[in-house]
mmCIF file of C-alpha atoms in Angstrom:
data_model
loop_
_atom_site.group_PDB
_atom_site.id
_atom_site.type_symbol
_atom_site.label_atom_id
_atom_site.label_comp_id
_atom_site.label_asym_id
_atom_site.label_seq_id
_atom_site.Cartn_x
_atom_site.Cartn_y
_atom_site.Cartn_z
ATOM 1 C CA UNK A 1 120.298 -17.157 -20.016
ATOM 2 C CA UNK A 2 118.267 -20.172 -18.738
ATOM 3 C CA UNK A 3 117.988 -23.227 -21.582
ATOM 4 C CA UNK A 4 115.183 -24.529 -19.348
ATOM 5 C CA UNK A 5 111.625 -23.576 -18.379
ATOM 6 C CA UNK A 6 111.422 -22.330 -14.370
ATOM 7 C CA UNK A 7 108.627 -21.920 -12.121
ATOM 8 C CA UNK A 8 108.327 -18.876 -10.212
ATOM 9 C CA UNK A 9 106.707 -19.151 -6.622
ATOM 10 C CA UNK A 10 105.549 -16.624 -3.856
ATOM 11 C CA UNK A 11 105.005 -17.958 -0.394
ATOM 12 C CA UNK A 12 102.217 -15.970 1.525
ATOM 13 C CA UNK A 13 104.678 -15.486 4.316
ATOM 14 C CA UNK A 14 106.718 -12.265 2.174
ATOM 15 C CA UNK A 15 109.862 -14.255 1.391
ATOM 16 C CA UNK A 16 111.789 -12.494 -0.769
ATOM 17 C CA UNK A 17 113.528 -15.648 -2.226
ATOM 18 C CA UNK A 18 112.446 -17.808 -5.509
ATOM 19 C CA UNK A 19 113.777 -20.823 -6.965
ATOM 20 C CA UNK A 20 114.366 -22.120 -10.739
ATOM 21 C CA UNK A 21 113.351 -25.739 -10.761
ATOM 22 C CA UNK A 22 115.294 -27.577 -14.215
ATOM 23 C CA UNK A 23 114.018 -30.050 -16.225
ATOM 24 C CA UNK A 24 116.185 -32.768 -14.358
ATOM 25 C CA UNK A 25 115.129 -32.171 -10.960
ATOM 26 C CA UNK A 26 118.211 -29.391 -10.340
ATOM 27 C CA UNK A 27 117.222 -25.978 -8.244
ATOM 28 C CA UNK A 28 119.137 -23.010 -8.821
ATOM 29 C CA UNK A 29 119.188 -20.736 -5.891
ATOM 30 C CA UNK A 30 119.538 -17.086 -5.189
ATOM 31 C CA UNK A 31 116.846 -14.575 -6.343
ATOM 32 C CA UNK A 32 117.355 -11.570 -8.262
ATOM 33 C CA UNK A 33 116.398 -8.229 -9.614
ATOM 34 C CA UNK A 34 114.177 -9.220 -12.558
ATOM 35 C CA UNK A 35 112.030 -11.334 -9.950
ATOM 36 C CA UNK A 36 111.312 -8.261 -7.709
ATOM 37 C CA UNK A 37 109.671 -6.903 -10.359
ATOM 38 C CA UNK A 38 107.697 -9.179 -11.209
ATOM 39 C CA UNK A 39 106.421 -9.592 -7.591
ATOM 40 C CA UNK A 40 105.905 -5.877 -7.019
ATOM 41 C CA UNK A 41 103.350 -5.696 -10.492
ATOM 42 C CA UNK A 42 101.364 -8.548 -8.687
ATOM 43 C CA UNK A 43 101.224 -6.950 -5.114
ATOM 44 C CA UNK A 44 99.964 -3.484 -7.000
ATOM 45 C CA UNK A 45 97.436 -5.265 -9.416
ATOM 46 C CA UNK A 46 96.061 -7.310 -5.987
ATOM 47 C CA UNK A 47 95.881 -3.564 -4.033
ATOM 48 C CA UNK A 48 93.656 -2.202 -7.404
ATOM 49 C CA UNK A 49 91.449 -5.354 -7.204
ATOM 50 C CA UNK A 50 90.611 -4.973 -3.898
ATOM 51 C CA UNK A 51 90.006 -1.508 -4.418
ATOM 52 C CA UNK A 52 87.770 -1.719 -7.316
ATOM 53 C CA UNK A 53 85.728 -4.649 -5.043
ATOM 54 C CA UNK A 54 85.443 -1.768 -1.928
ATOM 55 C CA UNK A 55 84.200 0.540 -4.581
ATOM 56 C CA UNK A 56 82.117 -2.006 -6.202
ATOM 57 C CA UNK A 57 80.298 -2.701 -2.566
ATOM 58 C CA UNK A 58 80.184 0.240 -1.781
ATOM 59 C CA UNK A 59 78.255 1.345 -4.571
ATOM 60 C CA UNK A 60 76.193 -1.808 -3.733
ATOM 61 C CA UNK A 61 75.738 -0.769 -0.575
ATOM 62 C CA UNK A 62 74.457 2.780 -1.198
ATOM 63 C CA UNK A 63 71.854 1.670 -3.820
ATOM 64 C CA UNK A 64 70.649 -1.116 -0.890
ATOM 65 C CA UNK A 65 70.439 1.998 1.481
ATOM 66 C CA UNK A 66 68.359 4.070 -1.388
ATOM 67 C CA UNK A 67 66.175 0.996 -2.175
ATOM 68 C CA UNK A 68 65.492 0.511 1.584
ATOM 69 C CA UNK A 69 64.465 4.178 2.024
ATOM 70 C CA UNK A 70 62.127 3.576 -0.884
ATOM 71 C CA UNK A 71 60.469 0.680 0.749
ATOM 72 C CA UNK A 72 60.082 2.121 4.013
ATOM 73 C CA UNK A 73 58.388 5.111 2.347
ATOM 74 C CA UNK A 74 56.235 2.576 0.517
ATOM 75 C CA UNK A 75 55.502 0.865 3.564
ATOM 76 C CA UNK A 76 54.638 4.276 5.277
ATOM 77 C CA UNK A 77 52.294 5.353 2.548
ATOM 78 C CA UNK A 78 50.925 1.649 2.499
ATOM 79 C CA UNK A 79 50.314 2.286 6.813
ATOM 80 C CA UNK A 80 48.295 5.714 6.128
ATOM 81 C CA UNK A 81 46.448 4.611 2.952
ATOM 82 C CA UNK A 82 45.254 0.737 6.042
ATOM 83 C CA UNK A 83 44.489 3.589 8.959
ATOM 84 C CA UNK A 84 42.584 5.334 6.282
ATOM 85 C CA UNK A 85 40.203 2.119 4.938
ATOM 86 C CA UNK A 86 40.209 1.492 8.829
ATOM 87 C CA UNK A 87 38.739 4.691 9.890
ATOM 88 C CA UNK A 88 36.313 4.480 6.670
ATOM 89 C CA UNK A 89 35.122 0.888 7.612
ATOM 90 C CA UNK A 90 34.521 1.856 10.860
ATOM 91 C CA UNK A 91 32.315 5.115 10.208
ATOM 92 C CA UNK A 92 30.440 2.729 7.682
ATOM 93 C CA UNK A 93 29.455 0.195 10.182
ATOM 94 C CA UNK A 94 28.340 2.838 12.750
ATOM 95 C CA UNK A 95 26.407 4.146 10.290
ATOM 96 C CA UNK A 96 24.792 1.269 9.661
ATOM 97 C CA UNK A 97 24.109 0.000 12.757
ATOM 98 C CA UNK A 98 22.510 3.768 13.481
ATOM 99 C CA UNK A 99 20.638 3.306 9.909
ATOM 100 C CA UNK A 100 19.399 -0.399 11.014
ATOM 101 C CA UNK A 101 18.842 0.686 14.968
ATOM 102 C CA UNK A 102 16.719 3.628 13.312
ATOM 103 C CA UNK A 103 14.581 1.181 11.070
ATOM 104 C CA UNK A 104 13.713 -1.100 13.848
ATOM 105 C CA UNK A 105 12.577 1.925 15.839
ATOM 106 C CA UNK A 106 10.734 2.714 13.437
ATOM 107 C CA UNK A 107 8.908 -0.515 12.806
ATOM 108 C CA UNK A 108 8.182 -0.703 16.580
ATOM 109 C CA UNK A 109 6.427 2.625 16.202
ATOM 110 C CA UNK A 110 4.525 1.774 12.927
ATOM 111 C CA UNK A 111 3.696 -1.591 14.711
ATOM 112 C CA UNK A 112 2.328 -0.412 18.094
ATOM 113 C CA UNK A 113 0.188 2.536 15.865
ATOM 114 C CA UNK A 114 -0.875 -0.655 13.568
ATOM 115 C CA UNK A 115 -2.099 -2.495 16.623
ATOM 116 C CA UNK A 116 -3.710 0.661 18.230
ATOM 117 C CA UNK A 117 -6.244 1.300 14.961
ATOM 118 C CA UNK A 118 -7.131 -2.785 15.210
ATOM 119 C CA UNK A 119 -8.009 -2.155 18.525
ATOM 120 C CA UNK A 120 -9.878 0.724 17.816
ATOM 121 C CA UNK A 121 -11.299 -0.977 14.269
ATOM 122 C CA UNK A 122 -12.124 -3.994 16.301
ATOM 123 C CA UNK A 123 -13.961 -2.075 19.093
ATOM 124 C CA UNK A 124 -16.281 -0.123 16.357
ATOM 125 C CA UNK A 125 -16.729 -3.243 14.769
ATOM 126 C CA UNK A 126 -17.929 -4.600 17.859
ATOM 127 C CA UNK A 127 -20.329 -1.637 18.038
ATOM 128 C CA UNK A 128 -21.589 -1.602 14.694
ATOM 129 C CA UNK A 129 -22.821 -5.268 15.797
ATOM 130 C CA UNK A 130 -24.211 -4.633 18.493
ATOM 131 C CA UNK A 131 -26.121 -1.928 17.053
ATOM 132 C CA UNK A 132 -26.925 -4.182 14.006
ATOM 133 C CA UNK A 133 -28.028 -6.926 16.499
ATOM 134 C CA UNK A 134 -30.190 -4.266 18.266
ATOM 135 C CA UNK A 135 -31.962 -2.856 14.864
ATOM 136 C CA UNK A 136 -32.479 -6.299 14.008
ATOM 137 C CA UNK A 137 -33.999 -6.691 17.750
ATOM 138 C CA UNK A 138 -36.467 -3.557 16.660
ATOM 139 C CA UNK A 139 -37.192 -5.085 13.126
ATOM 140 C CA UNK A 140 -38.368 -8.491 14.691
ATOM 141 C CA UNK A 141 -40.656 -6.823 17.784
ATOM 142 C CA UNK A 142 -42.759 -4.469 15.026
ATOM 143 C CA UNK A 143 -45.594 -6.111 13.584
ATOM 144 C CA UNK A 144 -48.258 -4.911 11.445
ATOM 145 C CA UNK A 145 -50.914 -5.353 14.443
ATOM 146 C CA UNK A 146 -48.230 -3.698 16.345
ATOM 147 C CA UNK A 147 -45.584 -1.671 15.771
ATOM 148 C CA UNK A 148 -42.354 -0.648 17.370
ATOM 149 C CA UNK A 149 -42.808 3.100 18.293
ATOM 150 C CA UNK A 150 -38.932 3.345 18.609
ATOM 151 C CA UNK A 151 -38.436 2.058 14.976
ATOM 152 C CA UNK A 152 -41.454 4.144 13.503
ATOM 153 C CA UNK A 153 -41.309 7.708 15.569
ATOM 154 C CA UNK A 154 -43.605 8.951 12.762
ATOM 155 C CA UNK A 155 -46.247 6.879 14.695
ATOM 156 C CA UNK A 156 -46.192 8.780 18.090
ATOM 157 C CA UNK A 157 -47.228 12.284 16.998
ATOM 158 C CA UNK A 158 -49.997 11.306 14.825
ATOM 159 C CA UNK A 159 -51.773 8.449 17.507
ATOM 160 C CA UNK A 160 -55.401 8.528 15.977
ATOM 161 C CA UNK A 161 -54.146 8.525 12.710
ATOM 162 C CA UNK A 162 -51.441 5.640 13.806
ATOM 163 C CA UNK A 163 -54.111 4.009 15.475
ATOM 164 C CA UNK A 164 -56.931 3.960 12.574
ATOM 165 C CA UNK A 165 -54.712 2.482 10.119
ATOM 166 C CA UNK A 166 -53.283 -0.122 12.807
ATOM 167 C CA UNK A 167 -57.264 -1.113 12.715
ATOM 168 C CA UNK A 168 -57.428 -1.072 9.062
ATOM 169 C CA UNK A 169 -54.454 -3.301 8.762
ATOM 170 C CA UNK A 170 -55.624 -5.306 11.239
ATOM 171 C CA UNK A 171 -59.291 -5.951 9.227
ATOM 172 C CA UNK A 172 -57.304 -6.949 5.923
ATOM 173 C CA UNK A 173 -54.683 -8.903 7.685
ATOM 174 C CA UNK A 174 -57.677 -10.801 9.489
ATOM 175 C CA UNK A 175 -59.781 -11.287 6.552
ATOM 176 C CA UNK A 176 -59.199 -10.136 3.194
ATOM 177 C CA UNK A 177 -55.733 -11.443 2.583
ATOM 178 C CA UNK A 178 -55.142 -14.447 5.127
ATOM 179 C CA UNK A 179 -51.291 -14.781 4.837
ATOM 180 C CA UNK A 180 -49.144 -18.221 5.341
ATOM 181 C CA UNK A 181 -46.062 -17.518 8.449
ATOM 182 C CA UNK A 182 -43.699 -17.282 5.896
ATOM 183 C CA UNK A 183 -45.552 -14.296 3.917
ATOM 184 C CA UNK A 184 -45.808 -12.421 7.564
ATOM 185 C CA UNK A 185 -42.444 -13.183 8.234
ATOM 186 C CA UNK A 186 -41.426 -11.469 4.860
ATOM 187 C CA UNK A 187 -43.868 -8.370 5.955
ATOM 188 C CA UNK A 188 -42.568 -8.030 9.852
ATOM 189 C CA UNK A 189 -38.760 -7.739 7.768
ATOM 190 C CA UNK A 190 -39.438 -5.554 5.248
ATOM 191 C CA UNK A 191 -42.375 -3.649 4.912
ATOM 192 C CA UNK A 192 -43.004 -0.063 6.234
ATOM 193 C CA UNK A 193 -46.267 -0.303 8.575
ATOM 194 C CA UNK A 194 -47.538 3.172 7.460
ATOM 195 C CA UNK A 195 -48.316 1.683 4.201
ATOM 196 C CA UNK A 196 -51.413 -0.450 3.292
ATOM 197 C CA UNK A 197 -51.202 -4.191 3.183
ATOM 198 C CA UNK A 198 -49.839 -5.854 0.292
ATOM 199 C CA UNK A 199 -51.275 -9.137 -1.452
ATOM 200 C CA UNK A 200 -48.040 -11.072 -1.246
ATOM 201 C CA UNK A 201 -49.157 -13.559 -2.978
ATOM 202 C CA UNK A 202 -48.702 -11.946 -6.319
ATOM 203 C CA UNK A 203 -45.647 -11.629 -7.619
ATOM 204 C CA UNK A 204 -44.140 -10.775 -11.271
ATOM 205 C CA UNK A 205 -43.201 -14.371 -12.004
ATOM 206 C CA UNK A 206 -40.895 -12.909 -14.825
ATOM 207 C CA UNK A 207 -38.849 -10.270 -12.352
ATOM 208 C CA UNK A 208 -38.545 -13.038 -9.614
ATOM 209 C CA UNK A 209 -37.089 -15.805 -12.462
ATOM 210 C CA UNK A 210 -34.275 -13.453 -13.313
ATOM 211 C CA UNK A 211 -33.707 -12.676 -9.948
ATOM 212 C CA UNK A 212 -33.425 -16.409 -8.878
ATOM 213 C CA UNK A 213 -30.758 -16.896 -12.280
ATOM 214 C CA UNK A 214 -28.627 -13.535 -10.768
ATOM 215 C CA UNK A 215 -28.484 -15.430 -7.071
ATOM 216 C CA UNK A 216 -27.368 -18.419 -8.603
ATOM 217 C CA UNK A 217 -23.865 -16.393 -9.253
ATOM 218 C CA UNK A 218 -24.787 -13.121 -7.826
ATOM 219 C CA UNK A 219 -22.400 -10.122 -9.189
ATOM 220 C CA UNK A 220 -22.149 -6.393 -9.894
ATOM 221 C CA UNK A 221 -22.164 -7.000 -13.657
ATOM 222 C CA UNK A 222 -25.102 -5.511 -15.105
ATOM 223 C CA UNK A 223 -24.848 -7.696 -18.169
ATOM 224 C CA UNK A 224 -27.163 -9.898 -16.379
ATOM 225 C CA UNK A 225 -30.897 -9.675 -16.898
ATOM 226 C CA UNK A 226 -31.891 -8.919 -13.308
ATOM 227 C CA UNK A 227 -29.294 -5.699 -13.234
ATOM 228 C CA UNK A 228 -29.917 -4.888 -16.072
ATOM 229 C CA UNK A 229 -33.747 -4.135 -16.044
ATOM 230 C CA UNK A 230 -32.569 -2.251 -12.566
ATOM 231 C CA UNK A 231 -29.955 -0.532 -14.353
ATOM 232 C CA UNK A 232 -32.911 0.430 -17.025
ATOM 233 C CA UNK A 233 -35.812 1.183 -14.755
ATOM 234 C CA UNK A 234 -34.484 2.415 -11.290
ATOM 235 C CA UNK A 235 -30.896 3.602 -10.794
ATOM 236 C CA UNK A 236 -30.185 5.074 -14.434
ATOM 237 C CA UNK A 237 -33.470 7.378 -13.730
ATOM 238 C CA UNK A 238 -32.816 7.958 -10.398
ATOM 239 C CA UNK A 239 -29.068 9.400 -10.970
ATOM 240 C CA UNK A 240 -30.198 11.494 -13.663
ATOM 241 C CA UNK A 241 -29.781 14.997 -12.842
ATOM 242 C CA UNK A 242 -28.849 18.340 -14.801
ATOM 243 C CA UNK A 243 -25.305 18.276 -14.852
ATOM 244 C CA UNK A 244 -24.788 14.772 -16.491
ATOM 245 C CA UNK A 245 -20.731 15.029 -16.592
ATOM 246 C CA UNK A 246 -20.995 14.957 -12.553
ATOM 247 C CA UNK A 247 -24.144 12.411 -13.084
ATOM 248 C CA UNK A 248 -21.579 9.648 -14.706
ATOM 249 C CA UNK A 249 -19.316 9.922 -11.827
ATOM 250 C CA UNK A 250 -21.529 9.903 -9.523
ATOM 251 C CA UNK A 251 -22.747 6.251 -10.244
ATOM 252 C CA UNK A 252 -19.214 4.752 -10.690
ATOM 253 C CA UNK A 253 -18.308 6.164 -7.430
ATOM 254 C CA UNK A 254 -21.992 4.168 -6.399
ATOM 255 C CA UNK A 255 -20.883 1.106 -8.336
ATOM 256 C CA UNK A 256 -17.702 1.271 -7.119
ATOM 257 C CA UNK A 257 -18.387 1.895 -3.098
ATOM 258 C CA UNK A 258 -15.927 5.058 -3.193
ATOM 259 C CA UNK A 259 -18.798 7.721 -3.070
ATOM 260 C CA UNK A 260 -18.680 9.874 0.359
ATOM 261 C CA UNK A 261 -22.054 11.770 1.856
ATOM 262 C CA UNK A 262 -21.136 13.945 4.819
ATOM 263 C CA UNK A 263 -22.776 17.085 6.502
ATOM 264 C CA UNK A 264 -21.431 20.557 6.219
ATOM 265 C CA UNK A 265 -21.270 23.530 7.942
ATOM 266 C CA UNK A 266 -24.025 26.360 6.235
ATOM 267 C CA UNK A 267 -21.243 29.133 6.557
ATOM 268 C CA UNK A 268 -18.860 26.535 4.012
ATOM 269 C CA UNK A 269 -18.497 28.051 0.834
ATOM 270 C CA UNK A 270 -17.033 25.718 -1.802
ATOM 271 C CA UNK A 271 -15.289 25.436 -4.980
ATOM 272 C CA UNK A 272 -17.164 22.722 -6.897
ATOM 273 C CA UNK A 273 -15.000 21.183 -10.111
ATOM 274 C CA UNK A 274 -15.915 18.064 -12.373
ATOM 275 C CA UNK A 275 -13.566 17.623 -15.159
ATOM 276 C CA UNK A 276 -12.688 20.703 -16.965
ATOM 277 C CA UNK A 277 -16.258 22.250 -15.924
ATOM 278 C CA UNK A 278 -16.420 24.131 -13.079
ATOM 279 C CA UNK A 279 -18.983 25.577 -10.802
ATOM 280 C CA UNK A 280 -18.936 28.605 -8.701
ATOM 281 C CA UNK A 281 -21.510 27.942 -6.253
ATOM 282 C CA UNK A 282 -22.075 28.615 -2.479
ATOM 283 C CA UNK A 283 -24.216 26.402 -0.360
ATOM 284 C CA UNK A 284 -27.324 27.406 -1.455
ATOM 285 C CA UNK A 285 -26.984 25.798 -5.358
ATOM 286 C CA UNK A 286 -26.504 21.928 -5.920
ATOM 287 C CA UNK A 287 -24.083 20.719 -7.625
ATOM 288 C CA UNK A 288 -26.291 17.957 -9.263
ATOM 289 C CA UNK A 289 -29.540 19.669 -10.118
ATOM 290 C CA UNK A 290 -27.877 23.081 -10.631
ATOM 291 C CA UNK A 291 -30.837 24.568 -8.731
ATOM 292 C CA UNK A 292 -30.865 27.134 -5.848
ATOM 293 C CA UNK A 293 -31.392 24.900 -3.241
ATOM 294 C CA UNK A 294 -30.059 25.137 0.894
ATOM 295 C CA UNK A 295 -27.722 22.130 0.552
ATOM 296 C CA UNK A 296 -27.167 20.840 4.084
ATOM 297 C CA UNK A 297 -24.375 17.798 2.824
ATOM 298 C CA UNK A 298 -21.421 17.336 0.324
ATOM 299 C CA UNK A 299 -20.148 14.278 -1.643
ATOM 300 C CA UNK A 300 -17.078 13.148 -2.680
ATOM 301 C CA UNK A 301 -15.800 10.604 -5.177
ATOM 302 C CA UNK A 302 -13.361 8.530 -4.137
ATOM 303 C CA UNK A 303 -9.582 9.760 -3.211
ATOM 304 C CA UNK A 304 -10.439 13.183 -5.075
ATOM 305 C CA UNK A 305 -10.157 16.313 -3.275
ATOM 306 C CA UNK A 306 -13.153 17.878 -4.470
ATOM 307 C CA UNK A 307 -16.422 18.118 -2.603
ATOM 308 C CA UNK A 308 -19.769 18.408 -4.181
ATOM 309 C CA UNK A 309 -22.702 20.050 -2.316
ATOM 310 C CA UNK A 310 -26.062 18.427 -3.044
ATOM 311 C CA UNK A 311 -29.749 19.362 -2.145
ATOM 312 C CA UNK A 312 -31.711 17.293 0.005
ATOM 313 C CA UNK A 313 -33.730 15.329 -2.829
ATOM 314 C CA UNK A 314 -30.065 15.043 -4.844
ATOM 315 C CA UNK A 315 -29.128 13.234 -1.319
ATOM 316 C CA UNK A 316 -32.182 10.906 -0.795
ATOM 317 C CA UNK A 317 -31.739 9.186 -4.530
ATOM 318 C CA UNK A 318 -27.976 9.079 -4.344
ATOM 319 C CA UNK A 319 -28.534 7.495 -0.838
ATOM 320 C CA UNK A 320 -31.723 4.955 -2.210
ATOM 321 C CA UNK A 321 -29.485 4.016 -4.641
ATOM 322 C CA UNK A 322 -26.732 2.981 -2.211
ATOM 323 C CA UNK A 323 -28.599 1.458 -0.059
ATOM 324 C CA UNK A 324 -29.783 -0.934 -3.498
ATOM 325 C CA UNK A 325 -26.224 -2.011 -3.822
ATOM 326 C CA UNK A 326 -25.492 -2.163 -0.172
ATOM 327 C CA UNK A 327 -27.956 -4.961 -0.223
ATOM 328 C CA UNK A 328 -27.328 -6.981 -2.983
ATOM 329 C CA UNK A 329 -23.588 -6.876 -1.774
ATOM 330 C CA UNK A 330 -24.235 -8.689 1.191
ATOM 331 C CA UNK A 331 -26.142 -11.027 -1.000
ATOM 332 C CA UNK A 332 -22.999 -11.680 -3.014
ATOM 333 C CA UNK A 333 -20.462 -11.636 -0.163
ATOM 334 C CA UNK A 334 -23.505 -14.309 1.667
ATOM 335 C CA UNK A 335 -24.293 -12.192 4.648
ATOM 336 C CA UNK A 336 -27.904 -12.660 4.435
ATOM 337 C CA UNK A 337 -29.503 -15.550 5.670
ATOM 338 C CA UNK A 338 -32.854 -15.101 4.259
ATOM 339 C CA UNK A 339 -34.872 -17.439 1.654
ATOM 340 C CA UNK A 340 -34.616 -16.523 -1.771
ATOM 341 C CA UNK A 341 -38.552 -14.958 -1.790
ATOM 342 C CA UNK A 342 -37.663 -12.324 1.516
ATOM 343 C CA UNK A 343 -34.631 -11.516 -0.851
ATOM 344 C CA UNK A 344 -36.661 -10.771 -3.450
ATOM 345 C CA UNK A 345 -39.375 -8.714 -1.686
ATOM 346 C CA UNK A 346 -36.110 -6.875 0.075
ATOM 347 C CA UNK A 347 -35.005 -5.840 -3.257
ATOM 348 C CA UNK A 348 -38.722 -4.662 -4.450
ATOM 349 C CA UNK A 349 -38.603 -2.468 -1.416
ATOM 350 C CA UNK A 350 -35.327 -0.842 -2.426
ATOM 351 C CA UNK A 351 -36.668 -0.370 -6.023
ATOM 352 C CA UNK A 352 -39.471 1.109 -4.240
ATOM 353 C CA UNK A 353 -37.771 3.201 -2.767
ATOM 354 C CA UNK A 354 -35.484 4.785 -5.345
ATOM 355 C CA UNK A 355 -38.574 5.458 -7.554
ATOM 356 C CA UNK A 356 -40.334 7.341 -4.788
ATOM 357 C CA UNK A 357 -37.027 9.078 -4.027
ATOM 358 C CA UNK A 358 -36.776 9.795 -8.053
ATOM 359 C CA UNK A 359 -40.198 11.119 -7.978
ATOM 360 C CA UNK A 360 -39.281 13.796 -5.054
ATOM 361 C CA UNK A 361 -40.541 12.249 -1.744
ATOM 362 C CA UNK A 362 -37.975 11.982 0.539
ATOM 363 C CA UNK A 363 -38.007 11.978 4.605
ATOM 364 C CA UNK A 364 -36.957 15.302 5.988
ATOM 365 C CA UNK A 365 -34.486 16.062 8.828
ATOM 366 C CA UNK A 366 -37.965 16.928 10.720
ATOM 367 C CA UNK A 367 -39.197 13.617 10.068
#
C-alpha cells in the first residue's frame, strides 16, 4: 500500500509508464497492472464520446438536409405562386391599355360626329337667318298702298278685287284716318293688307297697361294679369276640343315648347292613345274633335311615342296658339327690337288670330 496521495498522468504520446509523486518531492517508478486498467476505461469512454458526437451530427446533419429540402420547396412554390402574379399583372395592364386605347377611340369618334352636327346646326342656322332676314326684307317692301305680291299670293288671282280694295285703303289712309310714321310703321309690320284699315289710334288703355306691367318682367307665368286674361279669353277657348283628356296635354306640350306638328302619309293608319283612353281611328277621324274628318298631319307631345292625327281646323288653332307663345318668347328672351306699342299691336294680331282660328276660318292648303 501507498501512505501517500499520487497523481496519475497520461502523456498524449501512448507511454505506457506513470509515476507516483510523494508528499516530499520522492517519485516512485515503474508502472503496473492496476494502472493499465485504469487507462484502458478512459481510452473506451473517449471512443463512446466521440461516437455519440458522430451520431449526434449526424442526426444534425440529416434534419439540416430535411429542413433545406423544405425551404427549397418553399422557395419553389414561392417562384410559381411570383410567375403567377407576374403573368396576372401583365394581362391586367394589357387590358387596360386596350380598355383606355378603346375609350379614346371612342371619344375621337363621338367628337368628330359632335363637330359634324355643329357644322350642320350652324349651317341651318345660317339659313334660317337668311331666310328670316329675307321675310323681314318682304315684310318691310309691302305697304298698304302697295303690297308685296310674293308675301300676299292671295292678291294675284283676284287683281280687280286686289286692286279695288288697294283704292279703298288708299282713300281712308289719305283722308279719313291720317296716321303719324310710327302708326304706319306698326301697320307695314303687322297688319294683313286684305283687311280694312284700322283706327290705330284707339286702343284698350286697360289691355295695353297690363301688357306694359308683363314687359316690365316678361314670363310664361300666367299668374300675371296680361296672361291671364289671354289664358281666359283666347288660348283656353281655342284648345278646347271634344276629347278634353288629350285637350290638357295638348296645351302643356304648347306651354312647354315640346308639341310636334308634322305631315303624314293618307295611306298611315294609326293607333291613337292618351292615358288609359284609347282611340281606334284611321286618318279620316281627329283625334281632338273626334269627328270624321281627312286629317292630312299628326302631333306629338314631347318624347312620347304616340302620334295624334288632327283635322285641318284642330291644326290651325293648335298652330295660332303657338305662334302666340312663339312671340312673346322672343319678347322674354329680348329678340325683338320693337317699341313697346308695335309689341302690343303684334300681340292683338295673334289674339286675332286664334279667335278667328277658334271660330273655324283657317287658310287652306289651296290658299
Amino acid at each position: 500500500s501507498i501512505p501517500n496521495s499520487f497523481l496519475l498522468t497520461n502523456s498524449l504520446t501512448g507511454h505506457k509508464n506513470w509515476t507516483l509523486e510523494m508528499e516530499g518531492g520522492g517519485q516512485v517508478g515503474p508502472t503496473s497492472i492496476r494502472g493499465h486498467g485504469q487507462l484502458s476505461r478512459l481510452r473506451s469512454s473517449s471512443l463512446e464520446i466521440r461516437e455519440k458526437g458522430s451520431e449526434i451530427l449526424r442526426e444534425q446533419l440529416d434534419a439540416a438536409k430535411k429542413e433545406l429540402k423544405l425551404k427549397d420547396k418553399e422557395c419553389e412554390r414561392l417562384s410559381q405562386v411570383r410567375n403567377q402574379l407576374e403573368q396576372e399583372l401583365e394581362e391586367l395592364t394589357a387590358s387596360l391599355f386596350e380598355e383606355a386605347h378603346k375609350m379614346v377611340r371612342d371619344a375621337n369618334v363621338k367628337q368628330a360626329a359632335s363637330e359634324k352636327q355643329l357644322k350642320e346646326a350652324q349651317g341651318k342656322i345660317d339659313v334660317l337667318q337668311a331666310e328670316v332676314t329675307a321675310l323681314k326684307t318682304l315684310v318691310l317692301t309691302s305697304t298698304p298702298s302697295s303690297p308685296n305680291r310674293q308675301l300676299h299670293p292671295q292678291l294675284q288671282s283676284s287683281g280687280t278685287r286686289g286692286s279695288y280694295k288697294s283704292h279703298i285703303r288708299n282713300k281712308s289712309a289719305s283722308g279719313a284716318f291720317p296716321l303719324s310714321p310710327a302708326k304706319k310703321e306698326i301697320y307695314r309690320h303687322f297688319l294683313n293688307p286684305d283687311y280694312e284699315l284700322y283706327e290705330l289710334t284707339k286702343m284698350d288703355s286697360i289691355l295695353f297697361a297690363e301688357f306694359l306691367m308683363w314687359k316690365e318682367r316678361p314670363s310664361l307665368d300666367r299668374s300675371s294679369a296680361f296672361l291671364s286674361r289671354i289664358y281666359r279669353e283666347d288660348i283656353g277657348p281655342c284648345l278646347s276640343f271634344t276629347r278634353s283628356e288629350l285637350s290638357h296635354l295638348v296645351q302643356s306640350a304648347v306651354e312647354n315648347n315640346s308639341l310636334t306638328i308634322e305631315p303624314v302619309a293618307m295611306s298611315a293608319v294609326p293607333m291613337v292613345k292618351a292615358s288609359a283612353i284609347e282611340y281606334d281611328c284611321a286618318s279620316t277621324k281627329c283625334a281632338l274633335s273626334g269627328l270624321s274628318r281627312l286629317c292630312k298631319h299628326r302631333i306629338k307631345l314631347g318624347d312620347k311615342e304616340s302620334y295624334y292625327y288632327i283635322s285641318p281646323s284642330s291644326r290651325a288653332r293648335i298652330t295660332a296658339v303657338c305662334n302666340f307663345f312663339t312671340y312673346i318668347r322672343y319678347i322674354q328672351q329680348g329678340l325683338v327690337r320693337h317699341d313697346a306699342e308695335q309689341m302690343f299691336w303684334e300681340i292683338m294680331r295673334l289674339r286675332r288670330e286664334m279667335n278667328v282660328a277658334k271660330l273655324g276660318f283657317y287658310l287652306t292648303d289651296q290658299g
